[in-house]
C-alpha cells in the first residue's frame, strides 16, 4: 500500500517506519522541520520519503492521522481533499495540557474526525498502545501469541485495510465494531497511558484479550 503519515512524531514516526519495513510505500509529513521528515525517511530503511501533507494525501490509498487534537484542523486543511482515502486515526481528543478528553460519552474524536472528512472512511486504531511498545511488537510479529489491538470503523473495506496494517505491525487485530465504539476505545487509551506512564511497569505495555471458557 501507499501510506501517508499525517503527523510524524512519536506515533507517526514509529508506525510509518514499521509500515515501510513491512513493505509499504510511506510518505512522512507534518513535523516542524523538513529535515526531521527526511531523517525519518532515511532511517526507515524501506521505501519512504518526506513530503507535504498534500503529497501524503495525494499519493496514498491509506493515511495515518497522528497529531495532537489541537492540530487536526490545520493538518486536514494542509492535506486537502481526502475523499476515498482510508484514514486511520490514533489521535485522542485531548485538551491542550493532555489532562482530559474534550469529547466523550456521546461522541468521540474519531466520529468528529469522520464528520470533518465525510468522503473518507475513518478507522480508529493504534490509539490504545504506548508508542514505546511498537518496535518490540514488530520484532515479535512472527510469534504465535501476539498482543491484541482494538480497532473500530463503519466501512468494511477500510477496516480490512486497517486490520492488515495492524497485523503488519505485529498485533492481532480485534474488531470492536462500528466507529461509535471509539467512545469507549478512546478512554481505554487513557487507561493504557495511565498504566504505562504512572503505573509500576512503565510504558512497555501491550494487552491481550482472552475468552474465558465456562
Ligand atoms: N505517544 C503515544 O504513545 C500515543 C499513544 C496513543 C495515542 N496517541 C495519540 O496520537 C496522537 C499523536 O501523538 P504523538 O505522541 O505521536 O504526538 P507528537 O510526538 O507530538 O507528534 C505530533 C506531530 O505533529 C507535529 N506538529 C505539531 N505541531 C505542528 C505544527 N505547528 N506544524 C507542523 N507539525 C506540527 C509534530 O512535529 P515535531 O515532530 O516537529 O514535534 C509531530 O511530528 C495524539 O493525538 C495522541 O493522543 C499517542
Short mmCIF file of C-alpha atoms and ligand atoms in Angstrom, two decimals:
data_model
loop_
_atom_site.label_atom_id
_atom_site.label_comp_id
_atom_site.label_asym_id
_atom_site.label_seq_id
_atom_site.Cartn_x
_atom_site.Cartn_y
_atom_site.Cartn_z
CA UNK A 1 0.00 0.00 0.00
CA UNK A 2 0.94 3.64 -0.29
CA UNK A 3 0.56 5.16 3.16
CA UNK A 4 0.65 8.85 4.06
CA UNK A 5 1.64 9.81 7.59
CA UNK A 6 -0.06 12.99 8.81
CA UNK A 7 1.92 13.81 11.96
CA UNK A 8 5.41 12.34 12.18
CA UNK A 9 6.01 12.42 15.92
CA UNK A 10 6.20 9.52 18.36
CA UNK A 11 3.33 7.53 16.88
CA UNK A 12 3.52 8.61 13.24
CA UNK A 13 7.32 8.33 13.12
CA UNK A 14 7.34 4.83 14.56
CA UNK A 15 4.29 3.43 12.79
CA UNK A 16 5.45 4.94 9.47
CA UNK A 17 8.85 3.32 9.94
CA UNK A 18 7.23 -0.05 10.64
CA UNK A 19 4.85 0.26 7.69
CA UNK A 20 7.88 0.95 5.46
CA UNK A 21 9.78 -2.01 6.90
CA UNK A 22 6.71 -4.19 6.30
CA UNK A 23 6.99 -3.32 2.60
CA UNK A 24 4.61 -0.38 2.16
CA UNK A 25 5.45 2.92 0.44
CA UNK A 26 5.38 5.65 3.07
CA UNK A 27 5.33 9.46 2.91
CA UNK A 28 6.19 11.15 6.24
CA UNK A 29 4.58 14.57 6.58
CA UNK A 30 3.70 17.22 9.14
CA UNK A 31 6.54 17.93 11.55
CA UNK A 32 8.06 21.24 12.49
CA UNK A 33 11.10 20.67 10.32
CA UNK A 34 11.53 19.15 6.91
CA UNK A 35 14.92 17.84 7.99
CA UNK A 36 13.21 15.66 10.60
CA UNK A 37 10.90 14.19 7.96
CA UNK A 38 13.88 13.44 5.71
CA UNK A 39 15.76 11.86 8.61
CA UNK A 40 12.78 9.64 9.40
CA UNK A 41 12.50 8.62 5.76
CA UNK A 42 16.21 7.74 5.61
CA UNK A 43 16.20 5.78 8.85
CA UNK A 44 13.03 3.87 7.98
CA UNK A 45 15.22 1.62 5.77
CA UNK A 46 12.30 0.91 3.50
CA UNK A 47 10.52 2.70 0.72
CA UNK A 48 9.92 6.00 2.48
CA UNK A 49 10.20 9.69 1.69
CA UNK A 50 9.42 13.08 3.16
CA UNK A 51 6.58 15.17 1.76
CA UNK A 52 3.91 17.73 2.48
CA UNK A 53 0.55 16.70 3.93
CA UNK A 54 -0.94 17.30 0.47
CA UNK A 55 1.59 14.94 -1.11
CA UNK A 56 0.99 12.40 1.64
CA UNK A 57 -2.72 12.57 0.90
CA UNK A 58 -2.50 12.60 -2.89
CA UNK A 59 -0.13 9.71 -3.27
CA UNK A 60 -1.67 7.31 -0.79
CA UNK A 61 -4.52 4.89 -0.51
CA UNK A 62 -4.38 4.93 3.30
CA UNK A 63 -3.42 7.66 5.77
CA UNK A 64 -2.40 7.57 9.41
CA UNK A 65 -3.54 10.63 11.34
CA UNK A 66 -1.23 11.07 14.36
CA UNK A 67 -1.37 14.64 15.58
CA UNK A 68 -2.46 16.30 18.80
CA UNK A 69 -6.19 17.05 18.71
CA UNK A 70 -5.45 20.79 18.56
CA UNK A 71 -3.64 20.29 15.22
CA UNK A 72 -6.38 18.29 13.45
CA UNK A 73 -7.95 21.18 11.52
CA UNK A 74 -4.55 22.51 10.47
CA UNK A 75 -3.27 19.19 9.17
CA UNK A 76 -6.55 18.41 7.38
CA UNK A 77 -6.50 21.84 5.71
CA UNK A 78 -2.95 21.19 4.52
CA UNK A 79 -3.80 17.68 3.30
CA UNK A 80 -6.65 18.90 1.07
CA UNK A 81 -9.25 16.57 -0.42
CA UNK A 82 -9.14 13.14 1.23
CA UNK A 83 -12.25 11.73 -0.46
CA UNK A 84 -11.96 7.99 -0.96
CA UNK A 85 -8.90 7.57 1.29
CA UNK A 86 -8.88 5.23 4.23
CA UNK A 87 -7.99 7.33 7.27
CA UNK A 88 -6.65 5.54 10.33
CA UNK A 89 -6.63 7.79 13.36
CA UNK A 90 -4.73 7.18 16.58
CA UNK A 91 -5.32 10.75 17.75
CA UNK A 92 -7.06 11.05 21.09
CA UNK A 93 -9.27 14.15 21.56
CA UNK A 94 -7.24 15.64 24.42
CA UNK A 95 -7.25 19.17 25.83
CA UNK A 96 -4.19 21.38 25.44
CA UNK A 97 -2.38 20.10 28.53
CA UNK A 98 -3.33 16.46 27.88
CA UNK A 99 -5.21 16.06 31.14
CA UNK A 100 -8.71 15.28 29.84
CA UNK A 101 -10.70 14.14 26.84
CA UNK A 102 -12.58 17.03 25.27
CA UNK A 103 -15.07 14.69 23.57
CA UNK A 104 -16.64 11.67 25.20
CA UNK A 105 -19.71 9.66 26.20
CA UNK A 106 -21.98 10.70 23.35
CA UNK A 107 -19.31 11.05 20.67
CA UNK A 108 -15.59 10.53 20.10
CA UNK A 109 -12.63 12.10 18.38
CA UNK A 110 -12.87 9.52 15.61
CA UNK A 111 -16.54 10.33 14.94
CA UNK A 112 -15.84 14.09 14.93
CA UNK A 113 -12.98 13.47 12.51
CA UNK A 114 -15.33 11.47 10.25
CA UNK A 115 -17.72 14.46 10.19
CA UNK A 116 -14.85 16.71 9.05
CA UNK A 117 -13.90 14.41 6.14
CA UNK A 118 -17.22 12.90 5.00
CA UNK A 119 -15.86 11.20 1.88
CA UNK A 120 -13.06 9.36 3.68
CA UNK A 121 -13.83 6.25 5.74
CA UNK A 122 -12.27 6.61 9.20
CA UNK A 123 -10.97 3.74 11.32
CA UNK A 124 -9.83 4.32 14.92
CA UNK A 125 -6.70 2.24 15.54
CA UNK A 126 -3.37 2.34 17.37
CA UNK A 127 -4.81 4.78 19.94
CA UNK A 128 -4.67 2.23 22.75
CA UNK A 129 -0.93 1.45 22.76
CA UNK A 130 2.05 3.45 24.02
CA UNK A 131 4.41 4.21 21.15
CA UNK A 132 7.25 2.68 23.20
CA UNK A 133 5.99 -0.87 22.55
CA UNK A 134 5.72 -0.62 18.78
CA UNK A 135 9.22 -1.76 17.81
CA UNK A 136 9.13 -4.70 20.25
CA UNK A 137 5.74 -5.79 18.96
CA UNK A 138 7.07 -5.62 15.40
CA UNK A 139 10.14 -7.66 16.37
CA UNK A 140 7.85 -10.36 17.82
CA UNK A 141 5.38 -10.35 14.93
CA UNK A 142 6.07 -13.99 13.95
CA UNK A 143 5.40 -15.34 17.45
CA UNK A 144 2.25 -17.38 17.97
CA UNK A 145 0.99 -15.18 20.79
CA UNK A 146 0.63 -11.61 19.60
CA UNK A 147 -0.81 -8.73 21.63
CA UNK A 148 -4.30 -7.58 20.73
CA UNK A 149 -5.12 -4.20 19.24
CA UNK A 150 -8.71 -3.00 19.11
CA UNK A 151 -9.97 -1.00 16.15
CA UNK A 152 -13.37 0.21 15.02
CA UNK A 153 -14.99 1.78 11.98
CA UNK A 154 -18.08 1.74 9.79
CA UNK A 155 -16.62 0.87 6.39
CA UNK A 156 -15.78 -2.76 5.70
CA UNK A 157 -13.08 -2.08 3.09
CA UNK A 158 -11.37 0.49 5.31
CA UNK A 159 -11.43 -1.94 8.20
CA UNK A 160 -9.83 -4.64 6.06
CA UNK A 161 -7.03 -2.18 5.25
CA UNK A 162 -6.65 -1.28 8.92
CA UNK A 163 -6.57 -4.92 10.02
CA UNK A 164 -3.80 -5.65 7.52
CA UNK A 165 -1.70 -2.72 8.77
CA UNK A 166 -2.30 -3.69 12.39
CA UNK A 167 -1.16 -7.24 11.60
CA UNK A 168 1.87 -5.89 9.69
CA UNK A 169 2.98 -4.02 12.82
CA UNK A 170 2.70 -7.28 14.80
CA UNK A 171 -0.62 -7.04 16.64
CA UNK A 172 -3.64 -9.32 16.46
CA UNK A 173 -6.41 -7.03 15.16
CA UNK A 174 -9.58 -7.16 17.25
CA UNK A 175 -12.64 -5.67 15.55
CA UNK A 176 -14.50 -3.75 18.26
CA UNK A 177 -17.40 -2.80 15.98
CA UNK A 178 -18.64 0.45 14.40
CA UNK A 179 -16.89 3.81 14.70
CA UNK A 180 -19.10 4.90 17.61
CA UNK A 181 -17.24 2.32 19.74
CA UNK A 182 -14.35 4.82 19.71
CA UNK A 183 -16.33 6.44 22.56
CA UNK A 184 -15.04 3.54 24.64
CA UNK A 185 -11.68 2.82 22.99
CA UNK A 186 -10.51 6.43 23.44
CA UNK A 187 -10.97 6.38 27.25
CA UNK A 188 -9.41 2.89 27.17
CA UNK A 189 -6.40 4.52 25.50
CA UNK A 190 -6.15 6.83 28.50
CA UNK A 191 -6.29 3.86 30.86
CA UNK A 192 -3.39 2.27 28.98
CA UNK A 193 -1.46 5.57 29.12
CA UNK A 194 -2.15 5.85 32.86
CA UNK A 195 -0.83 2.33 33.46
CA UNK A 196 2.14 2.92 31.16
CA UNK A 197 3.31 6.28 32.40
CA UNK A 198 2.17 6.34 36.03
CA UNK A 199 1.89 2.63 36.83
CA UNK A 200 4.74 0.47 38.08
CA UNK A 201 5.55 -1.38 34.86
CA UNK A 202 6.47 1.60 32.67
CA UNK A 203 5.47 2.18 29.07
CA UNK A 204 6.41 -1.30 27.78
CA UNK A 205 2.83 -2.39 27.97
CA UNK A 206 0.62 -4.15 25.45
CA UNK A 207 -2.58 -6.05 26.14
CA UNK A 208 -4.27 -9.31 25.25
CA UNK A 209 -7.96 -10.15 25.29
CA UNK A 210 -8.83 -13.75 26.05
CA UNK A 211 -12.14 -15.55 26.05
CA UNK A 212 -12.65 -17.48 29.27
CA UNK A 213 -14.14 -20.94 28.91
CA UNK A 214 -17.05 -21.79 31.20
N1 LIG B 1 2.54 8.77 22.00
C1 LIG B 1 1.77 7.74 22.31
O1 LIG B 1 2.22 6.76 22.91
C2 LIG B 1 0.31 7.73 21.91
C3 LIG B 1 -0.44 6.58 22.15
C4 LIG B 1 -1.78 6.53 21.75
C5 LIG B 1 -2.35 7.64 21.10
N2 LIG B 1 -1.59 8.76 20.89
C6 LIG B 1 -2.23 9.91 20.19
O2 LIG B 1 -1.57 10.03 18.94
C7 LIG B 1 -1.51 11.41 18.54
C8 LIG B 1 -0.06 11.77 18.26
O3 LIG B 1 0.69 11.57 19.47
P1 LIG B 1 2.29 11.64 19.46
O4 LIG B 1 2.71 11.23 20.80
O5 LIG B 1 2.82 10.94 18.24
O6 LIG B 1 2.49 13.22 19.31
P2 LIG B 1 3.81 14.01 18.86
O7 LIG B 1 5.01 13.17 19.12
O8 LIG B 1 3.71 15.35 19.49
O9 LIG B 1 3.62 14.14 17.27
C9 LIG B 1 2.82 15.13 16.69
C10 LIG B 1 3.42 15.54 15.36
O10 LIG B 1 2.78 16.76 14.94
C11 LIG B 1 3.79 17.68 14.58
N3 LIG B 1 3.37 19.07 14.82
C12 LIG B 1 2.89 19.61 15.95
N4 LIG B 1 2.64 20.92 15.77
C13 LIG B 1 2.97 21.21 14.49
C14 LIG B 1 2.95 22.37 13.69
N5 LIG B 1 2.52 23.54 14.18
N6 LIG B 1 3.34 22.28 12.41
C15 LIG B 1 3.79 21.12 11.90
N7 LIG B 1 3.85 19.96 12.60
C16 LIG B 1 3.44 20.01 13.88
C17 LIG B 1 4.96 17.36 15.48
O11 LIG B 1 6.14 17.92 14.91
P3 LIG B 1 7.59 17.66 15.58
O12 LIG B 1 7.96 16.25 15.21
O13 LIG B 1 8.46 18.65 14.92
O14 LIG B 1 7.42 17.83 17.05
C18 LIG B 1 4.93 15.84 15.45
O15 LIG B 1 5.58 15.35 14.30
C19 LIG B 1 -2.10 12.23 19.71
O16 LIG B 1 -3.42 12.58 19.38
C20 LIG B 1 -2.07 11.26 20.89
O17 LIG B 1 -3.15 11.49 21.77
C21 LIG B 1 -0.27 8.83 21.27
#
